[in-house]
CSV table of C-alpha atoms and ligand atoms in Angstrom, one decimal:
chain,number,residue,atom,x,y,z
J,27,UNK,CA,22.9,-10.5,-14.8
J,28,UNK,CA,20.4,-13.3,-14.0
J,29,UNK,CA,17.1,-11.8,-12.1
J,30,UNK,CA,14.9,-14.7,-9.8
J,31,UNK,CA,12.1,-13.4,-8.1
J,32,UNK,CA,10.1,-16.0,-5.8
J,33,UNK,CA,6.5,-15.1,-5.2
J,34,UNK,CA,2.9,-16.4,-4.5
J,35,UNK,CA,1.5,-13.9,-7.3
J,36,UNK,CA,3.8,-14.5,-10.3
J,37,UNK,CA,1.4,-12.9,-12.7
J,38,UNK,CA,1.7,-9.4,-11.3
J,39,UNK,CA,5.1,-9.2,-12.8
J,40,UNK,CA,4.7,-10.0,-16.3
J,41,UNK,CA,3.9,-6.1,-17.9
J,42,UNK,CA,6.0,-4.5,-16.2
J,43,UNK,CA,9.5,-6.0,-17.7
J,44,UNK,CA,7.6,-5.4,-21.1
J,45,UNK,CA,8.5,-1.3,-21.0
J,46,UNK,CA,11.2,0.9,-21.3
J,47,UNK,CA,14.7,0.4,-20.2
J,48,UNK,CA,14.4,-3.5,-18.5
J,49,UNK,CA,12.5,-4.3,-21.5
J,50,UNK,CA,15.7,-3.0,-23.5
J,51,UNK,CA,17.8,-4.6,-21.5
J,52,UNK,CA,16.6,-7.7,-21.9
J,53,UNK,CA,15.7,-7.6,-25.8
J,54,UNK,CA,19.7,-6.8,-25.5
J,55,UNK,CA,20.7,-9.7,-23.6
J,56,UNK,CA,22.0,-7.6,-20.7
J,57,UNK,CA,19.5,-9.4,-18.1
J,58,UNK,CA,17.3,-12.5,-17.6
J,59,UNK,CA,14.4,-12.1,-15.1
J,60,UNK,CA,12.7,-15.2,-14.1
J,61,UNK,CA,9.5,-15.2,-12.2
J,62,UNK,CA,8.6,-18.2,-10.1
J,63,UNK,CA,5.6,-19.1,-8.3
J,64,UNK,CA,6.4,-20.3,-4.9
J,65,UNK,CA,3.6,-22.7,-4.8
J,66,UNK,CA,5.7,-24.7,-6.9
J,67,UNK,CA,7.8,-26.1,-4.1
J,68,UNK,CA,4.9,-26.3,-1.8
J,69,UNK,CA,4.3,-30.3,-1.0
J,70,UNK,CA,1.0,-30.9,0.3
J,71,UNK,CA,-2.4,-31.7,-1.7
J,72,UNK,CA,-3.6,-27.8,-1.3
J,73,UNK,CA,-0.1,-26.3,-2.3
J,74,UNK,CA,0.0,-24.1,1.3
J,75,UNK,CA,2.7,-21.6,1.8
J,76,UNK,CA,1.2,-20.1,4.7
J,77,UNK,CA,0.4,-21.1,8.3
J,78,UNK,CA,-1.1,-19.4,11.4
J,79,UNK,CA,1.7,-17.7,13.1
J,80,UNK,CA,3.2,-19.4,16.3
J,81,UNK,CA,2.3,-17.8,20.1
J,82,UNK,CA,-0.7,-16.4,18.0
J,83,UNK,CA,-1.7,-12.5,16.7
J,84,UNK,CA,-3.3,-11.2,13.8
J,85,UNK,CA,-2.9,-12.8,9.9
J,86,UNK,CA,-0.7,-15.5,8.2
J,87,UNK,CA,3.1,-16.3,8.1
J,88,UNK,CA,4.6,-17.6,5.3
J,89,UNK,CA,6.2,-21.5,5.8
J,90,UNK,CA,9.9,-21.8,6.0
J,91,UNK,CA,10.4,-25.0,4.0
J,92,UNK,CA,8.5,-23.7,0.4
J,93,UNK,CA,10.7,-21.0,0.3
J,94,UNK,CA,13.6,-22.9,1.0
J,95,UNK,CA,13.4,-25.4,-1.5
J,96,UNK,CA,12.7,-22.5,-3.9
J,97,UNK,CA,15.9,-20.9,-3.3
J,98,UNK,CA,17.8,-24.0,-3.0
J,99,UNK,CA,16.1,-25.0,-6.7
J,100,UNK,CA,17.5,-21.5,-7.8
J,101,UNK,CA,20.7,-21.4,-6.9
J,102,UNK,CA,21.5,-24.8,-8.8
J,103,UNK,CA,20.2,-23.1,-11.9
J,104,UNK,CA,23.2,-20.8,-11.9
J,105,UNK,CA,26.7,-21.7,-11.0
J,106,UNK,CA,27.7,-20.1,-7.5
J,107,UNK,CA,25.8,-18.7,-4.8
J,108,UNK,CA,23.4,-15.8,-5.9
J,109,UNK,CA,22.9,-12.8,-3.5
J,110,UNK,CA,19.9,-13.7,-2.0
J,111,UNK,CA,17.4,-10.4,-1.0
J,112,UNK,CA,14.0,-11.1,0.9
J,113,UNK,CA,11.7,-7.8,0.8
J,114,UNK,CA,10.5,-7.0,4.0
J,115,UNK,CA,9.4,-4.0,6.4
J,116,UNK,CA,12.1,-4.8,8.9
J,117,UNK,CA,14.6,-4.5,6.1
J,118,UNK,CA,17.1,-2.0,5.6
J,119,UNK,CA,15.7,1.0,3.3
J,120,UNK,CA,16.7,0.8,0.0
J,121,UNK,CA,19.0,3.5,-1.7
J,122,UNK,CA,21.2,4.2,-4.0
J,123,UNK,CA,24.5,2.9,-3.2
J,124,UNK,CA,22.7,-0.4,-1.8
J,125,UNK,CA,21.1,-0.5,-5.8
J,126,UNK,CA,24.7,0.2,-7.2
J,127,UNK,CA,26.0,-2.8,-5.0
J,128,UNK,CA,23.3,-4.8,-6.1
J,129,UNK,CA,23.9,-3.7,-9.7
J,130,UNK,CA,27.6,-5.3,-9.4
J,131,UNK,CA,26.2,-9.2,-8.7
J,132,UNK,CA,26.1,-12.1,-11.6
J,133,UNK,CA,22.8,-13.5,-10.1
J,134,UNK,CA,20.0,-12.0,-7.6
J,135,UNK,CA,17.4,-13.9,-6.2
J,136,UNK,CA,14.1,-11.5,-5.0
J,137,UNK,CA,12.1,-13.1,-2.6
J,138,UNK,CA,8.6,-11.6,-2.5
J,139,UNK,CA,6.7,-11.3,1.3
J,140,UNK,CA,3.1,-11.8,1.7
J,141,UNK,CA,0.6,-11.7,5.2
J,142,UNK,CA,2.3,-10.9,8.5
J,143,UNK,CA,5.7,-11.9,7.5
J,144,UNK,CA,7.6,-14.7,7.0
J,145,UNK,CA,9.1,-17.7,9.2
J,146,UNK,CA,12.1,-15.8,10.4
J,147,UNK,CA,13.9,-19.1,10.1
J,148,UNK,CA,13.7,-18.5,6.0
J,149,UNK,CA,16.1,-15.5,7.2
J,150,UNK,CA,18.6,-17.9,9.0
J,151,UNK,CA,18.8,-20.8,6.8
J,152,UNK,CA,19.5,-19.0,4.0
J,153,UNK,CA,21.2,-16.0,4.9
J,154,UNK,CA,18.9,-13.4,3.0
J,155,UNK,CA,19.6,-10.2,2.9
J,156,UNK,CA,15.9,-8.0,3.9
J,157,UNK,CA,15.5,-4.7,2.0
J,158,UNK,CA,12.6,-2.7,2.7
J,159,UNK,CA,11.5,0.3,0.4
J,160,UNK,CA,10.7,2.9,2.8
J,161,UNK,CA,8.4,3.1,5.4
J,162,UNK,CA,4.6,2.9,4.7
J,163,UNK,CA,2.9,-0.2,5.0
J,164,UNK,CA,2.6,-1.8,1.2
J,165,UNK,CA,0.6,-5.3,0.8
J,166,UNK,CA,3.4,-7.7,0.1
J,167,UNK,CA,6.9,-7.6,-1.3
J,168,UNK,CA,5.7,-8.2,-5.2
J,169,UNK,CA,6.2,-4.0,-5.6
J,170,UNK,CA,9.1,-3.4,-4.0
J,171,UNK,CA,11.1,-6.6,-6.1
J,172,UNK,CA,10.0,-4.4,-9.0
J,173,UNK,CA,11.5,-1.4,-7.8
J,174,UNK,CA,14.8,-2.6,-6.9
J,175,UNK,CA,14.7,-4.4,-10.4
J,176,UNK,CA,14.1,-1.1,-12.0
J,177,UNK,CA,16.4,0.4,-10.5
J,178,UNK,CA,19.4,-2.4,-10.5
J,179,UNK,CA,18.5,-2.8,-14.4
J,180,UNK,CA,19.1,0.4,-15.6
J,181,UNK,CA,22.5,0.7,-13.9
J,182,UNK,CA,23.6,-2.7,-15.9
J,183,UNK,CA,26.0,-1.7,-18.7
J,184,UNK,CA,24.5,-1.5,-21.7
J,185,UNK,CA,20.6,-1.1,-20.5
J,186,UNK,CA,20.7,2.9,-21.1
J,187,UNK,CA,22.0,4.0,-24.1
J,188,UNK,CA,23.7,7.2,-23.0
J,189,UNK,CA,25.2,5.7,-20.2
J,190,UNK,CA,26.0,9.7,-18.6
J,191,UNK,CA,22.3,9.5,-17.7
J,192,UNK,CA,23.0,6.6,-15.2
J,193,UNK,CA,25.5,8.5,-12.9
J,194,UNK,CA,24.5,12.1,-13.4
J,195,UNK,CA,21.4,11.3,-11.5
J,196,UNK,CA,19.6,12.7,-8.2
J,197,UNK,CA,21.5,10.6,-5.5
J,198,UNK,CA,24.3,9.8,-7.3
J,199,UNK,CA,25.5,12.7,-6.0
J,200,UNK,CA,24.0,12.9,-3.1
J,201,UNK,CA,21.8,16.1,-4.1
J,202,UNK,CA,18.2,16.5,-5.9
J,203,UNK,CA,18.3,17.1,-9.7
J,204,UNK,CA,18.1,20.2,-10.6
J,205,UNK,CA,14.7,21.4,-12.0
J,206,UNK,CA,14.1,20.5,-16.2
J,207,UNK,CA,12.2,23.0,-18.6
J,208,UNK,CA,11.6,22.4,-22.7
J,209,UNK,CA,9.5,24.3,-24.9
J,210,UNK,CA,7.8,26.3,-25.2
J,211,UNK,CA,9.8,29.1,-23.6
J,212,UNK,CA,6.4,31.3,-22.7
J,213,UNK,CA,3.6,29.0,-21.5
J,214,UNK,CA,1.0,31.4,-20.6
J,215,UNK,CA,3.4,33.4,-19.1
J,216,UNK,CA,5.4,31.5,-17.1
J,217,UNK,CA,8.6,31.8,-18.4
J,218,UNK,CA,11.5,29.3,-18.6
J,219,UNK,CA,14.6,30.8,-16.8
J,220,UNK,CA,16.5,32.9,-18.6
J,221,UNK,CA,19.8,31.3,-18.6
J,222,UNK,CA,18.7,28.3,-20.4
J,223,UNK,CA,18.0,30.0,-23.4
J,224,UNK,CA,21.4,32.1,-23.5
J,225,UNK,CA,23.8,29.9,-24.8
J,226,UNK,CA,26.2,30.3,-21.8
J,227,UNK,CA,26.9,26.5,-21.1
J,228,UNK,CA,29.3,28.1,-17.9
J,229,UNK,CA,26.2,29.9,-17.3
J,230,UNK,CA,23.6,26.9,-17.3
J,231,UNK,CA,26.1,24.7,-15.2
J,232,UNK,CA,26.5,26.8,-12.5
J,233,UNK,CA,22.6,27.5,-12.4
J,234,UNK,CA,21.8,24.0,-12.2
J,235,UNK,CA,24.6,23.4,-9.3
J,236,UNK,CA,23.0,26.2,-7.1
J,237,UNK,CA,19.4,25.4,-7.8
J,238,UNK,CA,20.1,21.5,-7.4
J,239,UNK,CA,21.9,22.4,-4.5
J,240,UNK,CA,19.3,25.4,-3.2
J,241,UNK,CA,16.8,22.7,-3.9
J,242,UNK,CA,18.0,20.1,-1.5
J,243,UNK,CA,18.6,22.2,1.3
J,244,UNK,CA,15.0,23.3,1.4
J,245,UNK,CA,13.4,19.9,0.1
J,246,UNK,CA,15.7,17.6,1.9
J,247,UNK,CA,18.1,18.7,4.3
J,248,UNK,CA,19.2,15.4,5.5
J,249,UNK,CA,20.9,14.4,2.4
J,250,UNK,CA,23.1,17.5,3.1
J,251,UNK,CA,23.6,16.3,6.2
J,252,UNK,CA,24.3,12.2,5.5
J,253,UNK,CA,27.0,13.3,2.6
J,254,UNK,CA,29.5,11.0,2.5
Y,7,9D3,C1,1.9,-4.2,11.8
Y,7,9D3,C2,2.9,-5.1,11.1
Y,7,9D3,N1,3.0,-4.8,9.7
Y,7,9D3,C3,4.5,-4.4,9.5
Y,7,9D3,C4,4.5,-3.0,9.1
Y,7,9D3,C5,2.8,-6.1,9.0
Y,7,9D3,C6,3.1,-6.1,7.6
Y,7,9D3,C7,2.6,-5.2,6.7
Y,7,9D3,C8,2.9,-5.2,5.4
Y,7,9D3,C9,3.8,-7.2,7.1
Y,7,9D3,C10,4.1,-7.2,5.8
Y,7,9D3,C11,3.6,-6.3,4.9
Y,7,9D3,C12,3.9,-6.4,3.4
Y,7,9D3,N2,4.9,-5.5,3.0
Y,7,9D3,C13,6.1,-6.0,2.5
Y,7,9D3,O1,6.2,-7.2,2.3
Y,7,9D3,C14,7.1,-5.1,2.2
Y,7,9D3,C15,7.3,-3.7,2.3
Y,7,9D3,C16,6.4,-2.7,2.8
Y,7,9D3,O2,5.3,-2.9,3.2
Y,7,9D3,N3,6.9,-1.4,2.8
Y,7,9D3,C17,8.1,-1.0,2.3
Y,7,9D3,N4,8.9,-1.9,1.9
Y,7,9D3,C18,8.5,-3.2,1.8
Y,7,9D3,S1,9.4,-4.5,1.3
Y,7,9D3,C19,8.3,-5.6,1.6
């Protein structure tokens, strides 16, 4: 898979594809992330990408045509049209089977928010998809790229060596985990359940099922209830 992100702040995304499982994946040839500084495809002497927003209110937007050419530039890098995501509070939250869909694509181009928002014609012209990671107000888009890059990345075959990990996940089932314990068995007295220590893999199985399951219906019911 080929990774483009498109942002004004480039250099916030160089450590974290040094670590762990991207950092594998990429030393293994299973993804290429490319980071690009939007400013490049800004025209004018002072390199702008934002502008007061139109009708007035508070902050900045950013300007349609920079981002276009950016995405434009970035598509002809790769041969056919990449799925195009644009991080933004009005998108749809993020979750799991939106990362495994994500996870299926040859090329995905991130494109990183700053200020208020940005010219909803970027939306239009280009036909980007808007993600949003949840709902608390974050400073720009930079983050969230990372997290669905995290998360798309260690779905890729090949990033995680044991690739049971991958699927056997919270939300892959549409239940929590269940709760993980290793030594030692007595830590001033609190005790790892019993059951893990006995041997009984029947035993340990059908733990983990009622406690993953206990555990959701107190922690988070509505993942009960959205099952598909
Ligand atoms: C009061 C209007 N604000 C919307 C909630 C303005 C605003 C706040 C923060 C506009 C942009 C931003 C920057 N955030 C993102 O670009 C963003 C984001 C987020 O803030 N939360 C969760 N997911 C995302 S994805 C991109």
């Amino acid at each position: 898979m080929r990774i483009d992100v498109v942002t004004i702040f480039p250099d916030m995304f160089r450590e974290v594809f040094d670590f762990g499982i991207v950092r594998r994946a990429r030393e293994a040839g299973v993804v290429e992330v490319h980071v690009h500084d939007l400013r490049s495809w800004a025209r004018d002497r002072h390199r702008t990408t934002d502008d007061a927003p139109y009708g007035g209110g508070p902050g900045m937007v950013m300007k349609v045509e920079p981002l276009v050419m950016a995405c434009e530039a970035i598509a002809e890098m790769s041969d056919g049209s990449p799925r195009l995501v644009l991080l933004s509070p009005r998108g749809a939250p993020l979750n799991q089977a939106k990362v495994r869909e994500l996870s299926e694509e040859d090329h995905l181009v991130l494109v990183a928010g700053r200020y208020e928002g940005v010219d909803e014609r970027f939306v239009e012209i280009s036909g980007a998809e808007e993600i949003s990671i949840g709902d608390y107000v974050l400073s720009g888009g930079e983050i969230p790229a990372m997290v669905v890059i995290d998360a798309v990345v260690r779905l890729l075959p090949g990033a995680i060596s044991d690739p049971q990990s991958a699927d056997e996940d919270s939300f892959s089932h549409g239940v929590l985990d269940y709760p993980h314990y290793t030594r030692p068995a007595d830590f001033r007295g609190s005790r790892v359940p019993e059951v893990l220590l006995s041997g009984d893999h029947a035993a340990v199985r059908e733990w983990r099922r009622s406690r993953a399951l206990e555990d959701t219906r107190s922690r988070r019911p509505e993942l009960l209830r959205e099952r598909p």
